[in-house]
Each structure stands twice: as C-alpha cells, then as structure tokens.
Amino acid sequence: MDYAKAVREHHEAAENVLSLMDGSPGPETLKDCKEILLKATSYTLDNEADTTHIFGYGPETGDQTFREELAHFLTREYGDTVNSSNLMVTAGATQALHMVASVLFSKDSVVFIEDPTYFAGCRVLKDDLQMKIVPVPCDADGMNTDVLEQVLSEYCPSDEKRSSARPFWGMVYTIPVYNNPKGNCYSASRCRKLVELARKYDVLVVAEDIYNLIHFGECSPPARLLSYDKPSDQDYRGNVVSIATFSKILAPGLRVGWVEAPQRILSLLCGSYMLWSGGCLNHYASKLAGATLTLGLLAKHLCHIRQVYKKRNDAACAVLRDSLPEGATFRKPQGGFFVWIEFPEGTDTFKMMQWMINKYQVSFMPGFCASTLKNYGNCARISICYHEESVLVDAVQKVCKGACEFMQLSHP
C-alpha cells in the first residue's frame, strides 16, 4: 500500500479541511512578490543593452551577472565565501536533485538517505530514477554516521572501475540544515564525519540546502555541509554538492534554483546533453531573480519573511507546549518550515489524522510518510509556513485538542 498516496487521497476527499501539510510559502508571504517582480522585470528589460540576450537560451551554467550577484548574496547570508564559478542555475531544487542523480548515476545505483527524510525527494530517486534506496537512522545531530559507515562498507563495490563521467558509485542524500521533516540541524562533528566518510568510500553527498536562509536568530545559519569539504584539505576531491532554490525565499512559481559544486561536478553537469540542447535551465527567470538581488529587493523580502515565520513558529510552539497531550513531545526548531511531534509509542497518527479531518476539519502529515521503512507511525509533521498566524494558531489548537481526545479514546 502506498501510504503517502492514501494520506493525500484521504485529505483531498474531505471538504473544507485546513491543511498543515503544505511546505510552501502561503498567500501572505507571496503578496509582495508582484511588486518585487514588476520592479525586477522593468530593471532587467530597461538595463539590458541587447534584449535578445535575455530571450535566448543562455549559457549552460547560467547568466554570469546572476551568478556573481547570487555569490555575493550567499556570501553575506552564509557568512562563508561562495564563488560564482561554483554555481549553476537550475529550475528549482527538485530539478537539481533529478539532474545530479540522472547525470552522475545510473539506474540501480545506491542512495543512502535519512530516515525520516523529505518524502518527495526520496520518491524522485526511488520511483522516477529507480535507484536503490538504503535508509539510515537519524538522531538530534543528523544521520547516524556509525550506521552509515556500516552500510557504506557493505554496499561499496570492491572491484568496480569508475569512469570520469560517473566518478561515484553511490550517493548520500541529506537535508542537513533545518531538516524536513524534523527541523533539526547537523552538528559540526557530524558534518565533518560525513565528509570524511564520503571521501573514504568515494561517494557523492547531495545536501538539500533549501531552508538554510529561513533562520529565526540574529546570526548566520549553521554552516552548510559543503563548507566542511575544504579544497585546502590534503585529501580533498570534491565530494559534496549543495542544491538550493528561490522557491522558499521568494516565489515557487519562478522555478529558479542553483547548484553549488566543485568544478569536477559542474563540468559533468554542464556537459550533459540536456544542457547542450537547451542551455541554461531557466535563463529569463534567473535574470529576474538576479535583478531582485541587484536592487536589494530579495534581501529586504527575506528579512520580512523571516520575522513572519519566526512569529508563526513561536506561536505554534507555544500552543504545542501548553496543549499537547501528556507524553507527546516536540523540539522547537530555530529555522525552516516544520515542527515534528512525537506521540507515545503505539499512537497511530494516520488514524489520528483521519479522525481530526472528520471532527475538526484539520490535517497534518503522519510521520510514516517520511520513512521508506514506514517508521515513525507515532509522529506527525506540521507546517508553520503556509497559513497566517491567527489561522495557524487555531489549527494547532485543534490538533492539540483532537490529539488529547483521540488518545483518550484509543487508550481509555
């Protein structure tokens, strides 16, 4: 049974349900995009000496000006140097994941994933590309690297000769900062160990860094995993790729993202026939995104939405702290879009969700949807990003009230 599909179909069949599943910006945080993109469009069309350049295919890695502006922006936001020569334009993070996996790996290649993980990313690798999925348990510091090393050793081919076009035998797929679904961040020691294992076993780590800039503190977000794969290291070969997107920090409809990677990876991606045929994966929209950077519009918007999401996160977590049933726990995230709730063992959150839809017209994502092993059946993920604060608070209150009633009915 496809449980994730069952959850979606059950939700869609119900009427007037307020969903806490959606991991995308909502109407309140998208309303400023019209003015931002009007200004960006005007700037782009008025300041380009040859507008035919805007409407052409564009270079494979993407417009140079855009990549330079993005590199400056990310350097400021990350607090760590990002070079434009290591950036390539994509049509969003999921497209980037699909491209990296399909260009660098073949069908039946092994992918080591977090358990739990982002369910759609996993389905891209497992179902669309038919790669072999090997789940690895996680704790508060990230993927359990002791277990990871065990399975890397088990699956690592002893005699396979790798080509320059396919330099890795396996992939590790991870979301190391404000993880989806749990909201956790990898510790520095866990990041260093993961890079060490990637080098030792000759695998590529693909870090989905799409929530890094949605942080709720005053300082920079935790260092991205790529920054631990230092070119100055004696054994450096370039084993980490970062994929990210404008979908969470501006507008999903732009379909603009980027890959940050070492040159040996970018050269393989840019040498693909897909880019040879079509050039830049989203040239015009990336020019608009570049204009939002040049004009300082994105920086201002990002500052605004961080405050919005912080207030929502604070409000939702305050309700959870005061109103969850006894035995239920959560960890307040410091960034990202999600809060992960753990109910006592034996609680069936799929049945709980069905019950809440029918009685309170509110829903969440049962935890097993994020696990290929169907673990975490007692957990739930709620999103703080889509609904405005008052609606979110009302929905979370209903979740807490419904959870208390459901658990009393289930365990009288």
Coordinates of C-alpha atoms in Angstrom, one line a residue:
M1 CA 0.0 0.0 0.0
D2 CA 1.2 3.5 -0.9
Y3 CA 0.5 5.2 2.5
A4 CA 1.7 8.6 1.3
K5 CA -0.8 8.4 -1.5
A6 CA -3.5 7.2 0.8
V7 CA -2.9 10.2 3.1
R8 CA -3.2 12.6 0.1
E9 CA -6.3 11.0 -1.2
H10 CA -8.0 11.0 2.2
H11 CA -7.2 14.6 2.6
E12 CA -8.4 15.6 -0.9
A13 CA -11.7 13.6 -0.5
A14 CA -12.6 15.7 2.6
E15 CA -14.2 19.2 2.2
N16 CA -13.1 22.4 3.9
V17 CA -10.1 20.9 5.6
L18 CA -7.4 23.2 6.9
S19 CA -4.1 21.5 6.0
L20 CA -0.9 21.8 8.0
M21 CA 0.8 19.6 5.4
D22 CA 1.9 22.3 2.8
G23 CA 5.6 23.1 2.8
S24 CA 5.3 26.2 0.6
P25 CA 5.0 29.9 1.1
G26 CA 1.4 31.0 1.6
P27 CA -0.6 34.0 0.3
E28 CA 0.6 36.4 3.0
T29 CA 4.3 35.9 2.2
L30 CA 3.7 35.8 -1.6
K31 CA 1.7 39.0 -1.8
D32 CA 4.8 41.2 -2.1
C33 CA 6.2 39.2 -5.0
K34 CA 4.1 41.1 -7.6
E35 CA 5.7 44.4 -6.8
I36 CA 9.2 42.8 -6.4
L37 CA 9.0 41.1 -9.8
L38 CA 7.5 44.1 -11.5
K39 CA 10.5 46.2 -10.4
A40 CA 12.8 43.3 -11.4
T41 CA 11.3 43.0 -14.8
S42 CA 11.5 46.7 -15.5
Y43 CA 15.1 46.8 -14.4
T44 CA 16.0 43.7 -16.5
L45 CA 14.4 44.9 -19.7
D46 CA 15.5 48.6 -19.3
N47 CA 19.1 47.9 -18.5
E48 CA 20.0 45.1 -20.9
A49 CA 21.8 46.6 -23.9
D50 CA 20.7 43.7 -26.1
T51 CA 17.3 42.3 -25.1
T52 CA 17.8 39.4 -27.5
H53 CA 20.3 38.1 -25.0
I54 CA 17.6 37.9 -22.3
F55 CA 15.3 35.9 -24.6
G56 CA 17.9 33.4 -25.9
Y57 CA 18.8 30.0 -24.4
G58 CA 21.6 31.4 -22.1
P59 CA 24.9 29.8 -21.2
E60 CA 24.8 26.3 -19.6
T61 CA 25.9 27.4 -16.1
G62 CA 23.6 30.4 -16.2
D63 CA 24.0 34.1 -16.7
Q64 CA 27.3 35.3 -15.3
T65 CA 25.9 38.5 -13.8
F66 CA 23.2 36.5 -12.0
R67 CA 25.8 34.0 -10.6
E68 CA 28.0 36.8 -9.4
E69 CA 25.1 38.6 -7.7
L70 CA 24.0 35.3 -6.1
A71 CA 27.5 34.5 -4.9
H72 CA 27.7 37.9 -3.2
F73 CA 24.3 37.5 -1.6
L74 CA 25.1 34.0 -0.4
T75 CA 28.5 35.0 1.0
R76 CA 26.7 37.7 3.1
E77 CA 23.9 35.4 4.2
Y78 CA 26.0 32.3 4.9
G79 CA 29.0 34.1 6.4
D80 CA 31.2 32.0 4.2
T81 CA 32.7 32.6 0.8
V82 CA 30.7 31.4 -2.2
N83 CA 32.4 31.7 -5.6
S84 CA 30.3 32.3 -8.7
S85 CA 32.5 29.8 -10.6
N86 CA 31.0 27.1 -8.4
L87 CA 27.3 28.0 -9.1
M88 CA 25.0 26.8 -11.8
V89 CA 21.4 27.8 -12.5
T90 CA 18.7 25.2 -12.1
A91 CA 14.9 25.1 -12.3
G92 CA 14.5 24.6 -8.6
A93 CA 15.9 22.2 -6.0
T94 CA 13.9 19.1 -7.1
Q95 CA 15.0 19.5 -10.7
A96 CA 18.6 19.9 -9.5
L97 CA 18.3 16.7 -7.5
H98 CA 16.9 14.9 -10.5
M99 CA 19.7 16.2 -12.8
V100 CA 22.5 15.4 -10.4
A101 CA 21.2 11.9 -9.9
S102 CA 20.4 11.2 -13.5
V103 CA 23.7 12.6 -15.0
L104 CA 26.1 11.2 -12.4
F105 CA 24.4 7.9 -11.6
S106 CA 22.6 5.1 -13.4
K107 CA 19.6 3.1 -12.7
D108 CA 20.1 0.8 -9.6
S109 CA 22.8 3.0 -8.2
V110 CA 22.7 3.1 -4.4
V111 CA 21.4 6.1 -2.5
F112 CA 21.8 6.4 1.3
I113 CA 19.0 8.6 2.7
E114 CA 18.0 9.9 6.1
D115 CA 15.2 8.1 7.9
P116 CA 13.0 10.2 8.1
T117 CA 13.5 12.3 5.1
Y118 CA 11.7 14.6 2.5
F119 CA 9.3 12.1 1.0
A120 CA 9.1 13.7 -2.5
G121 CA 12.9 13.8 -2.9
C122 CA 13.1 10.2 -1.9
R123 CA 10.3 9.3 -4.5
V124 CA 12.2 11.1 -7.2
L125 CA 15.2 8.9 -6.6
K126 CA 13.4 5.7 -5.9
D127 CA 10.4 5.8 -8.4
D128 CA 11.4 8.2 -11.1
L129 CA 15.1 7.2 -11.4
Q130 CA 14.7 3.6 -10.0
M131 CA 17.8 3.9 -7.7
K132 CA 18.3 1.6 -4.8
I133 CA 17.3 3.3 -1.5
V134 CA 19.1 2.5 1.7
P135 CA 17.6 4.3 4.8
V136 CA 19.9 5.4 7.6
P137 CA 18.5 6.3 11.1
C138 CA 18.9 9.9 12.4
D139 CA 19.3 11.4 15.8
A140 CA 19.3 15.0 17.0
D141 CA 22.7 15.6 15.4
G142 CA 21.8 14.2 12.0
M143 CA 22.4 11.0 10.1
N144 CA 23.9 8.3 12.3
T145 CA 27.4 8.1 10.8
D146 CA 28.2 4.8 12.6
V147 CA 25.4 3.1 10.8
L148 CA 26.2 4.9 7.6
E149 CA 29.7 3.6 7.6
Q150 CA 28.4 0.1 8.2
V151 CA 26.2 0.2 5.1
L152 CA 28.7 2.1 3.0
S153 CA 31.2 -0.7 3.8
E154 CA 28.5 -3.3 3.0
Y155 CA 27.5 -1.8 -0.4
C156 CA 30.8 -0.5 -1.6
P157 CA 31.9 -2.4 -4.7
S158 CA 35.4 -3.9 -4.3
D159 CA 36.4 -4.1 -7.9
E160 CA 34.2 -1.7 -9.9
K161 CA 36.1 0.6 -12.2
R162 CA 34.5 4.0 -12.3
S163 CA 34.7 6.3 -15.3
S164 CA 35.4 10.0 -15.4
A165 CA 31.8 10.6 -16.4
R166 CA 30.5 8.5 -13.4
P167 CA 33.1 9.1 -10.7
F168 CA 31.0 7.9 -7.8
W169 CA 29.4 4.5 -7.1
G170 CA 26.8 5.8 -4.6
M171 CA 25.1 8.9 -3.3
V172 CA 24.1 10.2 0.2
Y173 CA 21.0 12.4 0.1
T174 CA 20.6 14.7 3.1
I175 CA 18.9 17.9 4.4
P176 CA 21.4 19.0 7.0
V177 CA 20.1 22.4 8.0
Y178 CA 16.5 22.8 9.4
N179 CA 15.8 19.4 8.2
N180 CA 12.5 18.3 6.6
P181 CA 10.6 16.8 8.4
K182 CA 12.2 17.2 11.9
G183 CA 13.6 20.7 11.8
N184 CA 17.0 19.6 13.2
C185 CA 20.5 20.7 12.1
Y186 CA 23.6 18.6 11.8
S187 CA 26.2 19.2 14.4
A188 CA 29.7 20.3 13.3
S189 CA 31.2 17.0 14.3
R190 CA 28.6 15.0 12.4
C191 CA 29.2 17.2 9.3
R192 CA 33.0 16.5 9.5
K193 CA 32.4 12.8 9.9
L194 CA 30.0 12.7 6.9
V195 CA 32.6 14.4 4.7
E196 CA 35.3 12.1 6.0
L197 CA 33.1 9.0 5.0
A198 CA 32.3 10.5 1.6
R199 CA 36.0 10.8 0.9
K200 CA 36.9 7.4 2.3
Y201 CA 34.2 5.5 0.4
D202 CA 34.2 7.6 -2.7
V203 CA 30.5 8.7 -2.7
L204 CA 28.8 11.9 -3.5
V205 CA 26.9 13.8 -0.8
V206 CA 24.0 15.8 -2.1
A207 CA 22.9 18.3 0.5
E208 CA 19.5 19.9 0.0
D209 CA 20.1 23.4 1.5
I210 CA 16.7 24.9 0.8
Y211 CA 15.8 26.1 4.4
N212 CA 19.2 27.5 5.4
L213 CA 18.2 31.1 4.9
I214 CA 14.9 30.7 6.8
H215 CA 16.5 31.1 10.2
F216 CA 15.0 32.8 13.2
G217 CA 18.1 34.0 15.1
E218 CA 20.1 37.2 14.5
C219 CA 23.3 35.3 13.4
S220 CA 24.1 33.4 10.3
P221 CA 22.5 29.9 9.8
P222 CA 24.6 26.8 10.6
A223 CA 27.4 26.3 8.1
R224 CA 26.3 24.3 5.1
L225 CA 27.7 20.9 4.7
L226 CA 29.7 21.9 1.6
S227 CA 31.8 24.3 3.7
Y228 CA 33.3 21.2 5.5
D229 CA 34.6 19.8 2.2
K230 CA 37.5 22.2 2.1
P231 CA 39.7 22.4 -1.0
S232 CA 42.7 23.1 1.3
D233 CA 42.4 19.6 2.8
Q234 CA 45.1 17.2 1.7
D235 CA 42.6 14.5 0.7
Y236 CA 40.1 16.9 -1.0
R237 CA 38.5 15.6 -4.2
G238 CA 35.1 17.4 -4.1
N239 CA 32.5 15.0 -2.6
V240 CA 29.8 17.4 -1.6
V241 CA 27.1 19.3 -3.7
S242 CA 24.7 21.9 -2.4
I243 CA 21.3 22.3 -4.0
A244 CA 19.0 25.2 -3.2
T245 CA 16.1 27.3 -4.5
F246 CA 14.3 30.6 -4.6
S247 CA 11.1 28.8 -4.0
K248 CA 11.2 29.1 -0.2
I249 CA 12.7 32.6 -0.1
L250 CA 10.8 34.3 -2.9
A251 CA 8.4 32.5 -5.2
P252 CA 8.0 28.9 -6.1
G253 CA 6.5 29.9 -9.5
L254 CA 9.8 31.3 -10.6
R255 CA 11.2 27.8 -10.8
V256 CA 14.8 29.1 -10.2
G257 CA 17.4 27.4 -8.1
W258 CA 21.1 26.7 -8.1
V259 CA 23.7 24.0 -7.6
E260 CA 26.9 24.9 -5.7
A261 CA 29.5 22.3 -6.5
P262 CA 33.2 21.7 -7.2
Q263 CA 34.4 22.1 -10.8
R264 CA 34.7 18.4 -11.5
I265 CA 31.0 18.1 -10.8
L266 CA 29.8 21.2 -12.6
S267 CA 31.8 20.2 -15.7
L268 CA 29.9 16.9 -15.8
L269 CA 26.5 18.6 -15.3
C270 CA 27.3 21.2 -17.9
G271 CA 28.5 18.5 -20.3
S272 CA 25.1 16.8 -20.3
Y273 CA 23.1 16.7 -23.5
M274 CA 20.2 18.3 -21.8
L275 CA 22.1 21.5 -21.3
W276 CA 23.9 21.1 -24.6
S277 CA 20.4 21.1 -26.2
G278 CA 18.7 23.9 -24.2
G279 CA 21.4 25.9 -22.4
C280 CA 20.5 27.5 -19.1
L281 CA 17.7 25.7 -17.3
N282 CA 15.7 28.9 -16.6
H283 CA 17.5 31.8 -18.2
Y284 CA 14.8 34.5 -18.2
A285 CA 13.5 33.9 -14.7
S286 CA 17.1 33.8 -13.4
K287 CA 17.7 37.2 -14.9
L288 CA 14.7 38.5 -12.9
A289 CA 16.0 36.8 -9.8
G290 CA 19.3 38.4 -10.4
A291 CA 17.6 41.8 -10.6
T292 CA 16.0 41.2 -7.2
L293 CA 19.5 40.7 -5.8
T294 CA 21.0 43.7 -7.6
L295 CA 18.2 46.0 -6.4
G296 CA 18.3 44.7 -2.8
L297 CA 14.7 43.5 -3.1
L298 CA 15.3 39.9 -2.1
A299 CA 17.4 40.9 1.0
K300 CA 14.5 43.1 2.2
H301 CA 11.9 40.5 1.4
L302 CA 13.9 37.8 3.2
C303 CA 14.3 39.9 6.3
H304 CA 10.5 40.4 6.3
I305 CA 9.5 36.7 5.8
R306 CA 12.0 35.6 8.5
Q307 CA 10.2 37.7 11.0
V308 CA 6.8 36.4 9.8
Y309 CA 7.9 32.8 10.1
K310 CA 9.5 33.4 13.4
K311 CA 6.3 34.7 14.9
R312 CA 4.4 31.8 13.4
N313 CA 6.9 29.3 14.8
D314 CA 6.8 30.9 18.2
A315 CA 3.0 31.0 18.3
A316 CA 2.6 27.4 17.1
C317 CA 5.2 26.1 19.5
A318 CA 3.6 28.0 22.4
V319 CA 0.3 26.2 21.7
L320 CA 2.1 22.8 21.5
R321 CA 4.0 23.4 24.7
D322 CA 0.8 24.2 26.6
S323 CA -1.8 21.9 25.0
L324 CA -0.2 18.7 23.7
P325 CA -1.4 15.6 25.5
E326 CA 0.7 14.0 28.2
G327 CA 3.6 12.0 26.8
A328 CA 3.8 14.0 23.5
T329 CA 7.0 15.9 22.8
F330 CA 8.4 18.2 20.3
R331 CA 11.6 20.2 19.7
K332 CA 11.2 23.9 18.8
P333 CA 13.1 24.5 15.5
Q334 CA 15.3 27.5 15.0
G335 CA 14.5 27.8 11.3
G336 CA 12.8 26.2 8.4
F337 CA 9.1 25.3 7.8
F338 CA 8.2 22.4 10.1
V339 CA 7.7 21.2 13.6
W340 CA 8.0 17.5 14.4
I341 CA 5.8 16.0 17.1
E342 CA 6.4 12.6 18.8
F343 CA 3.4 11.0 20.4
P344 CA 3.7 8.0 22.8
E345 CA 4.7 4.7 21.2
G346 CA 1.7 2.8 19.9
T347 CA -0.2 6.0 18.8
D348 CA -1.4 5.7 15.2
T349 CA -1.1 9.2 13.7
F350 CA -2.7 8.1 10.4
K351 CA -5.9 7.2 12.2
M352 CA -5.5 10.3 14.3
M353 CA -5.3 12.4 11.2
Q354 CA -8.4 10.7 9.7
W355 CA -10.3 11.3 13.0
M356 CA -9.3 15.0 13.1
I357 CA -10.3 15.6 9.5
N358 CA -13.7 14.2 10.2
K359 CA -14.2 16.0 13.6
Y360 CA -12.2 19.2 13.4
Q361 CA -11.5 19.6 9.6
V362 CA -7.8 20.0 10.2
S363 CA -4.9 17.7 9.0
F364 CA -1.2 17.2 9.3
M365 CA 1.3 14.8 7.8
P366 CA 1.7 11.4 9.6
G367 CA 5.3 10.7 10.3
F368 CA 5.5 7.4 8.4
C369 CA 5.1 9.3 5.2
A370 CA 8.7 10.5 5.7
S371 CA 10.0 7.0 6.1
T372 CA 10.6 4.3 3.4
L373 CA 10.6 1.8 6.2
K374 CA 7.2 3.1 7.4
N375 CA 8.8 4.1 10.8
Y376 CA 7.5 7.0 12.9
G377 CA 3.9 5.9 12.9
N378 CA 3.5 7.7 16.2
C379 CA 4.8 11.0 14.8
A380 CA 3.4 14.0 13.0
R381 CA 4.8 16.9 11.0
I382 CA 3.0 20.3 11.0
S383 CA 3.9 23.2 8.7
I384 CA 4.2 26.8 10.0
C385 CA 4.8 28.4 6.6
Y386 CA 1.5 28.5 4.7
H387 CA -1.2 30.0 6.9
E388 CA -1.1 33.4 8.6
E389 CA -0.6 33.4 12.3
S390 CA -4.2 33.5 13.5
V391 CA -5.3 30.7 11.2
L392 CA -2.2 28.6 12.2
V393 CA -2.8 29.0 15.9
D394 CA -6.4 28.0 15.6
A395 CA -5.4 24.9 13.6
V396 CA -2.7 23.9 16.0
Q397 CA -5.1 24.3 18.9
K398 CA -7.5 21.9 17.1
V399 CA -4.6 19.5 16.5
C400 CA -3.8 19.5 20.2
K401 CA -7.4 19.2 21.4
G402 CA -8.1 16.5 18.8
A403 CA -4.9 14.6 19.9
C404 CA -6.0 14.7 23.5
E405 CA -9.4 13.3 22.7
F406 CA -8.1 10.7 20.2
M407 CA -5.6 9.4 22.7
Q408 CA -8.3 9.1 25.5
L409 CA -10.5 7.2 23.1
S410 CA -7.6 5.0 22.0
H411 CA -6.2 4.4 25.5
P412 CA -9.0 4.9 27.9

